[in-house]
Amino acid sequence: SYFYEGLPKVPEGINAELEKPFTKGELYDALKTMECGKAPGIDGIPRVAAYELQEGSNHPFAEER
């Protein structure tokens, strides 16, 4: 597509790293940085619910590392 012409591309080695599944630790760290009382993100789940749901659960997008 014309829009993408001339844009830099992500190197293959870095692209493979970016496509890895999230770890539980990464998900937990991301949840800790979210502010309480703010509007939910694009997924519609408020921080309080996401934080409570992640406790003791196996997130489908995470893997143990």
PDB file of N, CA and C in Angstrom:
ATOM      1  N   SER A   1       0.833  -1.177   0.000  1.00  0.00           N
ATOM      2  CA  SER A   1       0.000   0.000   0.000  1.00  0.00           C
ATOM      3  C   SER A   1       0.880   1.243   0.000  1.00  0.00           C
ATOM      4  N   TYR A   2       0.404   2.282  -0.618  1.00  0.00           N
ATOM      5  CA  TYR A   2       1.142   3.538  -0.734  1.00  0.00           C
ATOM      6  C   TYR A   2       1.464   4.114   0.641  1.00  0.00           C
ATOM      7  N   PHE A   3       0.561   3.987   1.583  1.00  0.00           N
ATOM      8  CA  PHE A   3       0.753   4.546   2.919  1.00  0.00           C
ATOM      9  C   PHE A   3       2.022   4.013   3.586  1.00  0.00           C
ATOM     10  N   TYR A   4       2.336   2.759   3.392  1.00  0.00           N
ATOM     11  CA  TYR A   4       3.459   2.124   4.074  1.00  0.00           C
ATOM     12  C   TYR A   4       4.798   2.330   3.378  1.00  0.00           C
ATOM     13  N   GLU A   5       4.807   2.890   2.190  1.00  0.00           N
ATOM     14  CA  GLU A   5       6.053   3.085   1.448  1.00  0.00           C
ATOM     15  C   GLU A   5       6.977   4.024   2.205  1.00  0.00           C
ATOM     16  N   GLY A   6       8.222   3.627   2.339  1.00  0.00           N
ATOM     17  CA  GLY A   6       9.217   4.467   2.978  1.00  0.00           C
ATOM     18  C   GLY A   6       9.249   4.399   4.495  1.00  0.00           C
ATOM     19  N   LEU A   7       8.297   3.710   5.100  1.00  0.00           N
ATOM     20  CA  LEU A   7       8.309   3.582   6.558  1.00  0.00           C
ATOM     21  C   LEU A   7       9.347   2.541   6.974  1.00  0.00           C
ATOM     22  N   PRO A   8      10.041   2.775   8.083  1.00  0.00           N
ATOM     23  CA  PRO A   8      11.011   1.774   8.534  1.00  0.00           C
ATOM     24  C   PRO A   8      10.304   0.494   8.968  1.00  0.00           C
ATOM     25  N   LYS A   9      10.992  -0.620   8.831  1.00  0.00           N
ATOM     26  CA  LYS A   9      10.430  -1.916   9.213  1.00  0.00           C
ATOM     27  C   LYS A   9      11.132  -2.427  10.463  1.00  0.00           C
ATOM     28  N   VAL A  10      10.399  -3.179  11.253  1.00  0.00           N
ATOM     29  CA  VAL A  10      10.968  -3.805  12.448  1.00  0.00           C
ATOM     30  C   VAL A  10      11.850  -4.960  11.985  1.00  0.00           C
ATOM     31  N   PRO A  11      13.111  -5.002  12.445  1.00  0.00           N
ATOM     32  CA  PRO A  11      13.982  -6.118  12.062  1.00  0.00           C
ATOM     33  C   PRO A  11      13.385  -7.460  12.500  1.00  0.00           C
ATOM     34  N   GLU A  12      13.648  -8.494  11.739  1.00  0.00           N
ATOM     35  CA  GLU A  12      13.056  -9.811  11.980  1.00  0.00           C
ATOM     36  C   GLU A  12      13.333 -10.325  13.390  1.00  0.00           C
ATOM     37  N   GLY A  13      14.551 -10.164  13.897  1.00  0.00           N
ATOM     38  CA  GLY A  13      14.880 -10.637  15.241  1.00  0.00           C
ATOM     39  C   GLY A  13      14.073  -9.933  16.314  1.00  0.00           C
ATOM     40  N   ILE A  14      13.867  -8.650  16.154  1.00  0.00           N
ATOM     41  CA  ILE A  14      13.083  -7.884  17.120  1.00  0.00           C
ATOM     42  C   ILE A  14      11.608  -8.237  16.977  1.00  0.00           C
ATOM     43  N   ASN A  15      11.145  -8.416  15.760  1.00  0.00           N
ATOM     44  CA  ASN A  15       9.748  -8.766  15.515  1.00  0.00           C
ATOM     45  C   ASN A  15       9.388 -10.079  16.214  1.00  0.00           C
ATOM     46  N   ALA A  16      10.275 -11.053  16.149  1.00  0.00           N
ATOM     47  CA  ALA A  16      10.026 -12.334  16.816  1.00  0.00           C
ATOM     48  C   ALA A  16       9.911 -12.134  18.325  1.00  0.00           C
ATOM     49  N   GLU A  17      10.731 -11.254  18.889  1.00  0.00           N
ATOM     50  CA  GLU A  17      10.673 -10.968  20.329  1.00  0.00           C
ATOM     51  C   GLU A  17       9.352 -10.298  20.694  1.00  0.00           C
ATOM     52  N   LEU A  18       8.869  -9.398  19.849  1.00  0.00           N
ATOM     53  CA  LEU A  18       7.623  -8.679  20.114  1.00  0.00           C
ATOM     54  C   LEU A  18       6.393  -9.579  20.026  1.00  0.00           C
ATOM     55  N   GLU A  19       6.493 -10.678  19.293  1.00  0.00           N
ATOM     56  CA  GLU A  19       5.356 -11.580  19.112  1.00  0.00           C
ATOM     57  C   GLU A  19       5.276 -12.675  20.171  1.00  0.00           C
ATOM     58  N   LYS A  20       6.221 -12.711  21.097  1.00  0.00           N
ATOM     59  CA  LYS A  20       6.179 -13.719  22.160  1.00  0.00           C
ATOM     60  C   LYS A  20       4.974 -13.476  23.060  1.00  0.00           C
ATOM     61  N   PRO A  21       4.430 -14.545  23.664  1.00  0.00           N
ATOM     62  CA  PRO A  21       3.333 -14.364  24.628  1.00  0.00           C
ATOM     63  C   PRO A  21       3.808 -13.556  25.837  1.00  0.00           C
ATOM     64  N   PHE A  22       2.884 -12.846  26.462  1.00  0.00           N
ATOM     65  CA  PHE A  22       3.202 -12.111  27.680  1.00  0.00           C
ATOM     66  C   PHE A  22       3.475 -13.101  28.800  1.00  0.00           C
ATOM     67  N   THR A  23       4.314 -12.724  29.731  1.00  0.00           N
ATOM     68  CA  THR A  23       4.488 -13.542  30.930  1.00  0.00           C
ATOM     69  C   THR A  23       3.508 -13.042  31.988  1.00  0.00           C
ATOM     70  N   LYS A  24       3.234 -13.868  32.972  1.00  0.00           N
ATOM     71  CA  LYS A  24       2.355 -13.442  34.067  1.00  0.00           C
ATOM     72  C   LYS A  24       2.948 -12.239  34.786  1.00  0.00           C
ATOM     73  N   GLY A  25       4.257 -12.220  34.935  1.00  0.00           N
ATOM     74  CA  GLY A  25       4.917 -11.095  35.585  1.00  0.00           C
ATOM     75  C   GLY A  25       4.725  -9.800  34.813  1.00  0.00           C
ATOM     76  N   GLU A  26       4.809  -9.872  33.486  1.00  0.00           N
ATOM     77  CA  GLU A  26       4.605  -8.678  32.658  1.00  0.00           C
ATOM     78  C   GLU A  26       3.172  -8.172  32.772  1.00  0.00           C
ATOM     79  N   LEU A  27       2.214  -9.094  32.786  1.00  0.00           N
ATOM     80  CA  LEU A  27       0.815  -8.688  32.942  1.00  0.00           C
ATOM     81  C   LEU A  27       0.586  -8.042  34.305  1.00  0.00           C
ATOM     82  N   TYR A  28       1.157  -8.625  35.338  1.00  0.00           N
ATOM     83  CA  TYR A  28       1.011  -8.085  36.687  1.00  0.00           C
ATOM     84  C   TYR A  28       1.630  -6.689  36.770  1.00  0.00           C
ATOM     85  N   ASP A  29       2.825  -6.523  36.196  1.00  0.00           N
ATOM     86  CA  ASP A  29       3.483  -5.212  36.205  1.00  0.00           C
ATOM     87  C   ASP A  29       2.652  -4.169  35.470  1.00  0.00           C
ATOM     88  N   ALA A  30       2.048  -4.556  34.352  1.00  0.00           N
ATOM     89  CA  ALA A  30       1.205  -3.622  33.597  1.00  0.00           C
ATOM     90  C   ALA A  30      -0.024  -3.228  34.413  1.00  0.00           C
ATOM     91  N   LEU A  31      -0.626  -4.188  35.095  1.00  0.00           N
ATOM     92  CA  LEU A  31      -1.796  -3.890  35.927  1.00  0.00           C
ATOM     93  C   LEU A  31      -1.445  -2.939  37.067  1.00  0.00           C
ATOM     94  N   LYS A  32      -0.246  -3.096  37.632  1.00  0.00           N
ATOM     95  CA  LYS A  32       0.169  -2.226  38.735  1.00  0.00           C
ATOM     96  C   LYS A  32       0.333  -0.774  38.282  1.00  0.00           C
ATOM     97  N   THR A  33       0.635  -0.550  37.009  1.00  0.00           N
ATOM     98  CA  THR A  33       0.841   0.820  36.529  1.00  0.00           C
ATOM     99  C   THR A  33      -0.466   1.509  36.159  1.00  0.00           C
ATOM    100  N   MET A  34      -1.557   0.753  36.044  1.00  0.00           N
ATOM    101  CA  MET A  34      -2.851   1.344  35.697  1.00  0.00           C
ATOM    102  C   MET A  34      -3.405   2.112  36.886  1.00  0.00           C
ATOM    103  N   GLU A  35      -4.019   3.253  36.624  1.00  0.00           N
ATOM    104  CA  GLU A  35      -4.579   4.077  37.689  1.00  0.00           C
ATOM    105  C   GLU A  35      -6.012   3.648  38.005  1.00  0.00           C
ATOM    106  N   CYS A  36      -6.334   3.626  39.296  1.00  0.00           N
ATOM    107  CA  CYS A  36      -7.701   3.325  39.723  1.00  0.00           C
ATOM    108  C   CYS A  36      -8.605   4.515  39.435  1.00  0.00           C
ATOM    109  N   GLY A  37      -9.860   4.241  39.168  1.00  0.00           N
ATOM    110  CA  GLY A  37     -10.833   5.306  38.971  1.00  0.00           C
ATOM    111  C   GLY A  37     -10.825   5.910  37.589  1.00  0.00           C
ATOM    112  N   LYS A  38      -9.974   5.441  36.710  1.00  0.00           N
ATOM    113  CA  LYS A  38      -9.925   5.962  35.346  1.00  0.00           C
ATOM    114  C   LYS A  38     -10.859   5.145  34.459  1.00  0.00           C
ATOM    115  N   ALA A  39     -11.199   5.716  33.313  1.00  0.00           N
ATOM    116  CA  ALA A  39     -12.058   5.017  32.361  1.00  0.00           C
ATOM    117  C   ALA A  39     -11.366   3.742  31.889  1.00  0.00           C
ATOM    118  N   PRO A  40     -12.142   2.696  31.626  1.00  0.00           N
ATOM    119  CA  PRO A  40     -11.538   1.459  31.135  1.00  0.00           C
ATOM    120  C   PRO A  40     -10.912   1.663  29.764  1.00  0.00           C
ATOM    121  N   GLY A  41     -10.008   0.782  29.421  1.00  0.00           N
ATOM    122  CA  GLY A  41      -9.345   0.852  28.125  1.00  0.00           C
ATOM    123  C   GLY A  41     -10.230   0.317  27.018  1.00  0.00           C
ATOM    124  N   ILE A  42      -9.610   0.046  25.887  1.00  0.00           N
ATOM    125  CA  ILE A  42     -10.339  -0.403  24.701  1.00  0.00           C
ATOM    126  C   ILE A  42     -11.078  -1.718  24.955  1.00  0.00           C
ATOM    127  N   ASP A  43     -10.575  -2.540  25.888  1.00  0.00           N
ATOM    128  CA  ASP A  43     -11.238  -3.815  26.188  1.00  0.00           C
ATOM    129  C   ASP A  43     -12.466  -3.639  27.080  1.00  0.00           C
ATOM    130  N   GLY A  44     -12.648  -2.441  27.650  1.00  0.00           N
ATOM    131  CA  GLY A  44     -13.816  -2.165  28.478  1.00  0.00           C
ATOM    132  C   GLY A  44     -13.726  -2.682  29.901  1.00  0.00           C
ATOM    133  N   ILE A  45     -12.587  -3.253  30.274  1.00  0.00           N
ATOM    134  CA  ILE A  45     -12.435  -3.810  31.617  1.00  0.00           C
ATOM    135  C   ILE A  45     -11.721  -2.791  32.505  1.00  0.00           C
ATOM    136  N   PRO A  46     -12.381  -2.328  33.576  1.00  0.00           N
ATOM    137  CA  PRO A  46     -11.712  -1.379  34.473  1.00  0.00           C
ATOM    138  C   PRO A  46     -10.560  -2.039  35.222  1.00  0.00           C
ATOM    139  N   ARG A  47      -9.615  -1.254  35.665  1.00  0.00           N
ATOM    140  CA  ARG A  47      -8.419  -1.757  36.334  1.00  0.00           C
ATOM    141  C   ARG A  47      -8.758  -2.630  37.529  1.00  0.00           C
ATOM    142  N   VAL A  48      -9.724  -2.203  38.316  1.00  0.00           N
ATOM    143  CA  VAL A  48     -10.084  -2.946  39.524  1.00  0.00           C
ATOM    144  C   VAL A  48     -10.523  -4.366  39.164  1.00  0.00           C
ATOM    145  N   ALA A  49     -11.305  -4.528  38.127  1.00  0.00           N
ATOM    146  CA  ALA A  49     -11.764  -5.857  37.716  1.00  0.00           C
ATOM    147  C   ALA A  49     -10.607  -6.673  37.158  1.00  0.00           C
ATOM    148  N   ALA A  50      -9.784  -6.064  36.330  1.00  0.00           N
ATOM    149  CA  ALA A  50      -8.649  -6.776  35.747  1.00  0.00           C
ATOM    150  C   ALA A  50      -7.689  -7.235  36.839  1.00  0.00           C
ATOM    151  N   TYR A  51      -7.454  -6.385  37.821  1.00  0.00           N
ATOM    152  CA  TYR A  51      -6.544  -6.715  38.913  1.00  0.00           C
ATOM    153  C   TYR A  51      -7.089  -7.878  39.735  1.00  0.00           C
ATOM    154  N   GLU A  52      -8.370  -7.847  40.042  1.00  0.00           N
ATOM    155  CA  GLU A  52      -8.989  -8.925  40.819  1.00  0.00           C
ATOM    156  C   GLU A  52      -9.013 -10.232  40.031  1.00  0.00           C
ATOM    157  N   LEU A  53      -9.286 -10.154  38.738  1.00  0.00           N
ATOM    158  CA  LEU A  53      -9.361 -11.359  37.910  1.00  0.00           C
ATOM    159  C   LEU A  53      -8.010 -12.040  37.755  1.00  0.00           C
ATOM    160  N   GLN A  54      -6.939 -11.266  37.725  1.00  0.00           N
ATOM    161  CA  GLN A  54      -5.625 -11.858  37.493  1.00  0.00           C
ATOM    162  C   GLN A  54      -5.097 -12.605  38.706  1.00  0.00           C
ATOM    163  N   GLU A  55      -5.571 -12.280  39.884  1.00  0.00           N
ATOM    164  CA  GLU A  55      -5.099 -12.957  41.092  1.00  0.00           C
ATOM    165  C   GLU A  55      -5.449 -14.446  41.037  1.00  0.00           C
ATOM    166  N   GLY A  56      -4.447 -15.286  41.002  1.00  0.00           N
ATOM    167  CA  GLY A  56      -4.656 -16.725  41.051  1.00  0.00           C
ATOM    168  C   GLY A  56      -5.249 -17.334  39.798  1.00  0.00           C
ATOM    169  N   SER A  57      -5.243 -16.590  38.701  1.00  0.00           N
ATOM    170  CA  SER A  57      -5.821 -17.145  37.476  1.00  0.00           C
ATOM    171  C   SER A  57      -4.731 -17.439  36.461  1.00  0.00           C
ATOM    172  N   ASN A  58      -5.085 -18.212  35.477  1.00  0.00           N
ATOM    173  CA  ASN A  58      -4.199 -18.473  34.349  1.00  0.00           C
ATOM    174  C   ASN A  58      -4.684 -17.648  33.176  1.00  0.00           C
ATOM    175  N   HIS A  59      -4.021 -16.537  32.942  1.00  0.00           N
ATOM    176  CA  HIS A  59      -4.421 -15.657  31.847  1.00  0.00           C
ATOM    177  C   HIS A  59      -4.168 -16.368  30.522  1.00  0.00           C
ATOM    178  N   PRO A  60      -5.125 -16.345  29.603  1.00  0.00           N
ATOM    179  CA  PRO A  60      -4.964 -17.070  28.345  1.00  0.00           C
ATOM    180  C   PRO A  60      -3.845 -16.534  27.461  1.00  0.00           C
ATOM    181  N   PHE A  61      -3.411 -15.293  27.668  1.00  0.00           N
ATOM    182  CA  PHE A  61      -2.351 -14.722  26.837  1.00  0.00           C
ATOM    183  C   PHE A  61      -0.984 -14.801  27.496  1.00  0.00           C
ATOM    184  N   ALA A  62      -0.921 -15.385  28.673  1.00  0.00           N
ATOM    185  CA  ALA A  62       0.339 -15.437  29.417  1.00  0.00           C
ATOM    186  C   ALA A  62       0.878 -16.853  29.458  1.00  0.00           C
ATOM    187  N   GLU A  63       2.172 -16.934  29.612  1.00  0.00           N
ATOM    188  CA  GLU A  63       2.783 -18.236  29.820  1.00  0.00           C
ATOM    189  C   GLU A  63       3.781 -18.112  30.960  1.00  0.00           C
ATOM    190  N   GLU A  64       4.009 -19.216  31.631  1.00  0.00           N
ATOM    191  CA  GLU A  64       4.979 -19.225  32.730  1.00  0.00           C
ATOM    192  C   GLU A  64       6.379 -19.119  32.146  1.00  0.00           C
ATOM    193  N   ARG A  65       7.209 -18.289  32.768  1.00  0.00           N
ATOM    194  CA  ARG A  65       8.629 -18.219  32.395  1.00  0.00           C
ATOM    195  C   ARG A  65       9.434 -18.007  33.626  1.00  0.00           C
TER     196      ARG A  65
END
